[in-house]
mmCIF file of C-alpha atoms in Angstrom:
data_model
loop_
_atom_site.group_PDB
_atom_site.id
_atom_site.type_symbol
_atom_site.label_atom_id
_atom_site.label_comp_id
_atom_site.label_asym_id
_atom_site.label_seq_id
_atom_site.Cartn_x
_atom_site.Cartn_y
_atom_site.Cartn_z
ATOM 1 C CA UNK C 1 -41.193 -5.369 24.877
ATOM 2 C CA UNK C 2 -37.842 -3.559 24.886
ATOM 3 C CA UNK C 3 -36.029 -6.888 24.938
ATOM 4 C CA UNK C 4 -37.974 -8.072 21.888
ATOM 5 C CA UNK C 5 -37.017 -4.897 19.998
ATOM 6 C CA UNK C 6 -33.345 -5.425 20.835
ATOM 7 C CA UNK C 7 -33.500 -9.067 19.716
ATOM 8 C CA UNK C 8 -35.183 -8.119 16.437
ATOM 9 C CA UNK C 9 -32.578 -5.410 15.855
ATOM 10 C CA UNK C 10 -29.815 -7.958 16.372
ATOM 11 C CA UNK C 11 -31.418 -10.480 14.028
ATOM 12 C CA UNK C 12 -32.482 -8.094 11.271
ATOM 13 C CA UNK C 13 -29.724 -5.456 11.278
ATOM 14 C CA UNK C 14 -26.711 -6.094 13.497
ATOM 15 C CA UNK C 15 -25.940 -9.752 12.764
ATOM 16 C CA UNK C 16 -26.512 -9.566 8.962
ATOM 17 C CA UNK C 17 -24.294 -6.479 8.742
ATOM 18 C CA UNK C 18 -21.414 -8.232 10.480
ATOM 19 C CA UNK C 19 -21.940 -11.381 8.426
ATOM 20 C CA UNK C 20 -21.633 -9.302 5.250
ATOM 21 C CA UNK C 21 -18.469 -7.736 6.648
ATOM 22 C CA UNK C 22 -17.114 -11.210 7.431
ATOM 23 C CA UNK C 23 -17.738 -12.304 3.843
ATOM 24 C CA UNK C 24 -15.988 -9.189 2.519
ATOM 25 C CA UNK C 25 -13.052 -9.750 4.872
ATOM 26 C CA UNK C 26 -12.809 -13.350 3.701
ATOM 27 C CA UNK C 27 -12.805 -12.132 0.089
ATOM 28 C CA UNK C 28 -9.915 -9.765 0.823
ATOM 29 C CA UNK C 29 -8.006 -12.559 2.534
ATOM 30 C CA UNK C 30 -8.628 -14.959 -0.347
ATOM 31 C CA UNK C 31 -7.369 -12.339 -2.789
ATOM 32 C CA UNK C 32 -4.174 -11.906 -0.768
ATOM 33 C CA UNK C 33 -3.708 -15.672 -0.609
ATOM 34 C CA UNK C 34 -4.184 -15.910 -4.366
ATOM 35 C CA UNK C 35 -1.446 -13.310 -4.833
ATOM 36 C CA UNK C 36 0.725 -15.266 -2.389
ATOM 37 C CA UNK C 37 0.214 -18.458 -4.377
ATOM 38 C CA UNK C 38 0.956 -16.717 -7.678
ATOM 39 C CA UNK C 39 4.225 -15.373 -6.297
ATOM 40 C CA UNK C 40 5.468 -18.594 -4.692
ATOM 41 C CA UNK C 41 4.670 -20.741 -7.734
ATOM 42 C CA UNK C 42 6.752 -18.638 -10.123
ATOM 43 C CA UNK C 43 10.507 -18.183 -10.278
ATOM 44 C CA UNK C 44 12.180 -14.838 -10.996
ATOM 45 C CA UNK C 45 14.359 -14.893 -14.075
ATOM 46 C CA UNK C 46 17.942 -13.797 -14.012
ATOM 47 C CA UNK C 47 18.729 -10.812 -16.204
ATOM 48 C CA UNK C 48 20.420 -12.935 -18.864
ATOM 49 C CA UNK C 49 17.301 -15.141 -19.063
ATOM 50 C CA UNK C 50 15.143 -12.070 -19.698
ATOM 51 C CA UNK C 51 17.169 -11.178 -22.777
ATOM 52 C CA UNK C 52 15.986 -14.381 -24.459
ATOM 53 C CA UNK C 53 12.330 -14.062 -23.394
ATOM 54 C CA UNK C 54 9.402 -12.138 -24.781
ATOM 55 C CA UNK C 55 6.336 -10.927 -22.950
ATOM 56 C CA UNK C 56 5.625 -11.001 -19.173
ATOM 57 C CA UNK C 57 8.666 -11.209 -16.929
ATOM 58 C CA UNK C 58 9.500 -11.433 -13.236
ATOM 59 C CA UNK C 59 12.821 -10.138 -11.975
ATOM 60 C CA UNK C 60 14.541 -9.589 -8.638
ATOM 61 C CA UNK C 61 17.745 -7.702 -7.963
ATOM 62 C CA UNK C 62 19.290 -4.478 -6.697
ATOM 63 C CA UNK C 63 17.881 -1.090 -7.702
ATOM 64 C CA UNK C 64 20.590 1.220 -9.076
ATOM 65 C CA UNK C 65 20.366 4.630 -10.741
ATOM 66 C CA UNK C 66 20.870 5.301 -14.418
ATOM 67 C CA UNK C 67 23.547 7.880 -15.252
ATOM 68 C CA UNK C 68 21.279 9.232 -17.980
ATOM 69 C CA UNK C 69 18.136 9.605 -15.870
ATOM 70 C CA UNK C 70 19.582 10.300 -12.421
ATOM 71 C CA UNK C 71 17.511 10.293 -9.228
ATOM 72 C CA UNK C 72 14.536 12.068 -7.674
ATOM 73 C CA UNK C 73 14.385 13.772 -4.270
ATOM 74 C CA UNK C 74 11.890 12.702 -1.596
ATOM 75 C CA UNK C 75 9.390 15.478 -0.907
ATOM 76 C CA UNK C 76 9.356 15.183 2.890
ATOM 77 C CA UNK C 77 12.888 13.901 3.573
ATOM 78 C CA UNK C 78 14.902 15.349 0.649
ATOM 79 C CA UNK C 79 16.459 11.899 0.202
ATOM 80 C CA UNK C 80 17.884 10.963 -3.197
ATOM 81 C CA UNK C 81 15.975 7.910 -4.404
ATOM 82 C CA UNK C 82 14.569 6.238 -7.506
ATOM 83 C CA UNK C 83 10.848 6.311 -6.667
ATOM 84 C CA UNK C 84 8.866 7.979 -3.920
ATOM 85 C CA UNK C 85 5.218 8.390 -3.070
ATOM 86 C CA UNK C 86 3.903 10.895 -0.563
ATOM 87 C CA UNK C 87 0.640 11.309 1.282
ATOM 88 C CA UNK C 88 -0.651 14.123 3.494
ATOM 89 C CA UNK C 89 -3.387 12.764 5.757
ATOM 90 C CA UNK C 90 -5.818 14.436 8.148
ATOM 91 C CA UNK C 91 -8.181 13.287 10.864
ATOM 92 C CA UNK C 92 -11.417 11.664 9.606
ATOM 93 C CA UNK C 93 -13.796 14.265 8.240
ATOM 94 C CA UNK C 94 -11.096 16.866 7.588
ATOM 95 C CA UNK C 95 -10.935 16.123 3.869
ATOM 96 C CA UNK C 96 -13.535 16.644 1.141
ATOM 97 C CA UNK C 97 -16.553 14.359 0.988
ATOM 98 C CA UNK C 98 -14.934 12.218 -1.708
ATOM 99 C CA UNK C 99 -11.555 11.955 0.059
ATOM 100 C CA UNK C 100 -10.298 8.392 0.172
ATOM 101 C CA UNK C 101 -9.132 6.836 3.416
ATOM 102 C CA UNK C 102 -5.506 6.064 4.212
ATOM 103 C CA UNK C 103 -4.272 2.486 3.843
ATOM 104 C CA UNK C 104 -4.959 1.780 7.520
ATOM 105 C CA UNK C 105 -8.349 3.490 7.350
ATOM 106 C CA UNK C 106 -7.563 5.937 10.154
ATOM 107 C CA UNK C 107 -7.132 9.210 8.211
ATOM 108 C CA UNK C 108 -8.509 11.093 5.223
ATOM 109 C CA UNK C 109 -6.016 11.560 2.388
ATOM 110 C CA UNK C 110 -5.732 15.305 1.763
ATOM 111 C CA UNK C 111 -3.040 15.197 -0.904
ATOM 112 C CA UNK C 112 -0.838 12.544 -2.494
ATOM 113 C CA UNK C 113 1.519 12.050 -5.384
ATOM 114 C CA UNK C 114 4.357 10.083 -6.921
ATOM 115 C CA UNK C 115 7.650 10.899 -8.589
ATOM 116 C CA UNK C 116 10.043 8.453 -10.203
ATOM 117 C CA UNK C 117 12.843 8.068 -12.669
ATOM 118 C CA UNK C 118 13.981 5.224 -14.882
ATOM 119 C CA UNK C 119 16.415 2.947 -13.059
ATOM 120 C CA UNK C 120 18.272 -0.332 -13.418
ATOM 121 C CA UNK C 121 17.731 -3.663 -11.721
ATOM 122 C CA UNK C 122 21.003 -5.550 -11.388
ATOM 123 C CA UNK C 123 21.923 -9.105 -10.490
ATOM 124 C CA UNK C 124 25.061 -11.179 -10.942
ATOM 125 C CA UNK C 125 24.194 -11.820 -14.612
ATOM 126 C CA UNK C 126 23.573 -8.258 -15.799
ATOM 127 C CA UNK C 127 21.126 -5.385 -15.556
ATOM 128 C CA UNK C 128 17.846 -4.291 -17.100
ATOM 129 C CA UNK C 129 16.283 -0.830 -17.343
ATOM 130 C CA UNK C 130 12.891 -0.214 -15.692
ATOM 131 C CA UNK C 131 10.474 2.499 -16.800
ATOM 132 C CA UNK C 132 8.094 2.915 -13.792
ATOM 133 C CA UNK C 133 5.424 4.844 -15.732
ATOM 134 C CA UNK C 134 2.112 3.083 -15.156
ATOM 135 C CA UNK C 135 3.420 0.821 -12.398
ATOM 136 C CA UNK C 136 1.714 0.013 -9.121
ATOM 137 C CA UNK C 137 4.147 0.758 -6.295
ATOM 138 C CA UNK C 138 4.152 -1.505 -3.235
ATOM 139 C CA UNK C 139 6.582 0.437 -1.058
ATOM 140 C CA UNK C 140 6.997 0.221 2.703
ATOM 141 C CA UNK C 141 6.658 3.490 4.659
ATOM 142 C CA UNK C 142 10.056 5.123 5.194
ATOM 143 C CA UNK C 143 8.986 8.218 7.146
ATOM 144 C CA UNK C 144 6.001 9.249 9.265
ATOM 145 C CA UNK C 145 5.621 12.758 10.623
ATOM 146 C CA UNK C 146 2.760 13.500 12.991
ATOM 147 C CA UNK C 147 2.313 17.270 13.000
ATOM 148 C CA UNK C 148 2.092 19.040 15.388
ATOM 149 C CA UNK C 149 2.740 16.168 17.836
ATOM 150 C CA UNK C 150 6.380 15.721 16.825
ATOM 151 C CA UNK C 151 9.209 17.832 15.465
ATOM 152 C CA UNK C 152 8.188 18.732 11.933
ATOM 153 C CA UNK C 153 11.102 18.790 9.429
ATOM 154 C CA UNK C 154 11.660 21.899 7.350
ATOM 155 C CA UNK C 155 10.583 20.231 4.048
ATOM 156 C CA UNK C 156 7.243 19.303 5.610
ATOM 157 C CA UNK C 157 6.791 22.831 6.955
ATOM 158 C CA UNK C 158 7.518 24.251 3.506
ATOM 159 C CA UNK C 159 5.095 21.790 1.949
ATOM 160 C CA UNK C 160 2.341 22.873 4.363
ATOM 161 C CA UNK C 161 2.970 26.502 3.451
ATOM 162 C CA UNK C 162 2.405 25.636 -0.215
ATOM 163 C CA UNK C 163 -0.627 23.491 0.645
ATOM 164 C CA UNK C 164 -2.400 25.159 3.596
ATOM 165 C CA UNK C 165 -5.252 22.648 3.383
ATOM 166 C CA UNK C 166 -2.856 20.053 4.804
ATOM 167 C CA UNK C 167 -1.905 22.089 7.864
ATOM 168 C CA UNK C 168 -2.851 20.281 11.082
ATOM 169 C CA UNK C 169 -5.135 21.691 13.782
ATOM 170 C CA UNK C 170 -3.676 23.522 16.743
ATOM 171 C CA UNK C 171 -3.295 21.010 19.537
ATOM 172 C CA UNK C 172 -4.995 22.348 22.679
ATOM 173 C CA UNK C 173 -4.955 19.119 24.684
ATOM 174 C CA UNK C 174 -2.275 16.749 25.893
ATOM 175 C CA UNK C 175 -0.256 15.228 22.987
ATOM 176 C CA UNK C 176 -0.983 11.665 24.135
ATOM 177 C CA UNK C 177 -4.730 12.360 24.091
ATOM 178 C CA UNK C 178 -4.398 14.182 20.763
ATOM 179 C CA UNK C 179 -2.599 11.169 19.319
ATOM 180 C CA UNK C 180 -5.302 8.813 20.596
ATOM 181 C CA UNK C 181 -8.047 11.031 19.171
ATOM 182 C CA UNK C 182 -6.039 11.523 15.929
ATOM 183 C CA UNK C 183 -6.219 15.287 16.410
ATOM 184 C CA UNK C 184 -3.223 15.746 14.126
ATOM 185 C CA UNK C 185 -2.128 15.315 10.528
ATOM 186 C CA UNK C 186 0.178 12.620 9.221
ATOM 187 C CA UNK C 187 2.746 13.000 6.453
ATOM 188 C CA UNK C 188 3.960 9.732 4.937
ATOM 189 C CA UNK C 189 6.773 9.127 2.484
ATOM 190 C CA UNK C 190 7.535 5.767 0.854
ATOM 191 C CA UNK C 191 10.655 5.290 -1.238
ATOM 192 C CA UNK C 192 12.589 2.919 -3.425
ATOM 193 C CA UNK C 193 16.100 3.821 -2.339
ATOM 194 C CA UNK C 194 19.332 3.291 -4.204
ATOM 195 C CA UNK C 195 20.634 -0.168 -3.376
ATOM 196 C CA UNK C 196 17.264 -1.545 -2.223
ATOM 197 C CA UNK C 197 16.332 -5.099 -3.114
ATOM 198 C CA UNK C 198 13.551 -4.822 -5.686
ATOM 199 C CA UNK C 199 11.112 -7.397 -7.008
ATOM 200 C CA UNK C 200 9.203 -6.572 -10.205
ATOM 201 C CA UNK C 201 6.499 -8.192 -12.268
ATOM 202 C CA UNK C 202 6.096 -6.514 -15.627
ATOM 203 C CA UNK C 203 6.595 -6.831 -19.357
ATOM 204 C CA UNK C 204 9.774 -6.910 -21.382
ATOM 205 C CA UNK C 205 10.197 -4.909 -24.532
ATOM 206 C CA UNK C 206 13.074 -3.689 -26.642
ATOM 207 C CA UNK C 207 12.858 0.072 -26.829
ATOM 208 C CA UNK C 208 13.121 1.523 -30.308
ATOM 209 C CA UNK C 209 11.922 5.037 -29.581
ATOM 210 C CA UNK C 210 15.165 5.999 -27.862
ATOM 211 C CA UNK C 211 17.388 4.880 -30.698
ATOM 212 C CA UNK C 212 18.706 1.919 -28.705
ATOM 213 C CA UNK C 213 18.068 -1.807 -28.426
ATOM 214 C CA UNK C 214 18.278 -1.736 -24.627
ATOM 215 C CA UNK C 215 15.831 -4.060 -22.876
ATOM 216 C CA UNK C 216 13.206 -2.219 -20.854
ATOM 217 C CA UNK C 217 10.689 -3.454 -18.268
ATOM 218 C CA UNK C 218 7.394 -1.574 -18.293
ATOM 219 C CA UNK C 219 3.624 -2.046 -18.623
ATOM 220 C CA UNK C 220 3.716 -3.629 -22.063
ATOM 221 C CA UNK C 221 0.624 -4.192 -24.223
ATOM 222 C CA UNK C 222 -2.849 -4.945 -22.927
ATOM 223 C CA UNK C 223 -2.082 -3.277 -19.579
ATOM 224 C CA UNK C 224 -0.373 -6.385 -18.244
ATOM 225 C CA UNK C 225 0.329 -6.395 -14.514
ATOM 226 C CA UNK C 226 3.243 -4.146 -13.597
ATOM 227 C CA UNK C 227 4.105 -3.984 -9.888
ATOM 228 C CA UNK C 228 7.291 -2.736 -8.213
ATOM 229 C CA UNK C 229 8.045 -3.974 -4.677
ATOM 230 C CA UNK C 230 10.862 -2.545 -2.539
ATOM 231 C CA UNK C 231 11.607 -5.952 -1.007
ATOM 232 C CA UNK C 232 12.510 -9.461 -2.032
ATOM 233 C CA UNK C 233 10.132 -11.924 -3.648
ATOM 234 C CA UNK C 234 10.256 -14.147 -0.548
ATOM 235 C CA UNK C 235 9.354 -11.324 1.836
ATOM 236 C CA UNK C 236 6.601 -10.102 -0.509
ATOM 237 C CA UNK C 237 5.058 -13.584 -0.587
ATOM 238 C CA UNK C 238 5.370 -13.871 3.209
ATOM 239 C CA UNK C 239 3.483 -10.596 3.750
ATOM 240 C CA UNK C 240 0.634 -11.551 1.411
ATOM 241 C CA UNK C 241 0.416 -14.996 2.997
ATOM 242 C CA UNK C 242 0.346 -13.740 6.594
ATOM 243 C CA UNK C 243 -2.132 -10.934 5.924
ATOM 244 C CA UNK C 244 -4.345 -13.125 3.770
ATOM 245 C CA UNK C 245 -4.429 -15.960 6.298
ATOM 246 C CA UNK C 246 -5.089 -13.509 9.132
ATOM 247 C CA UNK C 247 -8.053 -11.983 7.274
ATOM 248 C CA UNK C 248 -9.554 -15.369 6.472
ATOM 249 C CA UNK C 249 -9.201 -16.592 10.076
ATOM 250 C CA UNK C 250 -10.644 -13.343 11.446
ATOM 251 C CA UNK C 251 -13.585 -13.566 9.039
ATOM 252 C CA UNK C 252 -14.321 -17.146 10.087
ATOM 253 C CA UNK C 253 -14.167 -16.271 13.798
ATOM 254 C CA UNK C 254 -16.472 -13.290 13.235
ATOM 255 C CA UNK C 255 -18.920 -15.376 11.205
ATOM 256 C CA UNK C 256 -19.014 -18.110 13.857
ATOM 257 C CA UNK C 257 -19.615 -15.536 16.602
ATOM 258 C CA UNK C 258 -22.470 -13.972 14.627
ATOM 259 C CA UNK C 259 -24.038 -17.367 13.889
ATOM 260 C CA UNK C 260 -23.901 -18.293 17.579
ATOM 261 C CA UNK C 261 -25.468 -14.950 18.464
ATOM 262 C CA UNK C 262 -28.129 -15.490 15.813
ATOM 263 C CA UNK C 263 -28.916 -18.957 17.160
ATOM 264 C CA UNK C 264 -29.239 -17.682 20.730
ATOM 265 C CA UNK C 265 -31.554 -14.863 19.733
ATOM 266 C CA UNK C 266 -33.719 -17.122 17.590
ATOM 267 C CA UNK C 267 -33.986 -19.494 20.539
ATOM 268 C CA UNK C 268 -35.098 -16.568 22.684
ATOM 269 C CA UNK C 269 -37.890 -15.695 20.252
ATOM 270 C CA UNK C 270 -39.002 -19.287 19.976
#
């Protein structure tokens, strides 16, 4: 009787749940592959080509500061940069009920934010001003601090004093075990640094509100896609392609395993 109950549980609950997860994973992979295809089938314009174009644009070059707008300072590293995002993350369950999960799904996000300034993108043909307001930032992590498992920099300590809800638990067990159990908090900073290669999809407009005809890249009308990557177009496409293909393959393997398990259990009942 117990074996029948287990088989029914597998058929009714366990296998369908993992099949649904496999479908969702395949969807995520297909979405990444679609982004990969969109990137590889378009060609970034040089700056001088942008000046003669209206509407959506795609540009790649070197990020440089504007003398008028200056730089911003990274919250956790105090590094001068053009854009930074920060995230204070705690062990699962340490945040409020509606706290979102970190990108890797291992922590609750306790606090996060972004600061940026207008900056230039330069290539051998010229430069164009970028207004990051409203952009989606795809920045690689520059700094991870696992408090209290590692030396915590002074800016992070000062931040925790201002935001006590982000202070990590006191570690009472071995650091290696604490790290495995995620009995610590993580502080992540991502930046667009001066001189970084930057790849941007956005919208070109000629700014009239500032009393200048300077070309500006921003969101444009109709909330057109505006994404800022701190890497080259080629590397961006490679990442989407690898991750998308990996998700699709993993979803297919999982689905096949579940179908085999389903077949075996149905054979057992029959």
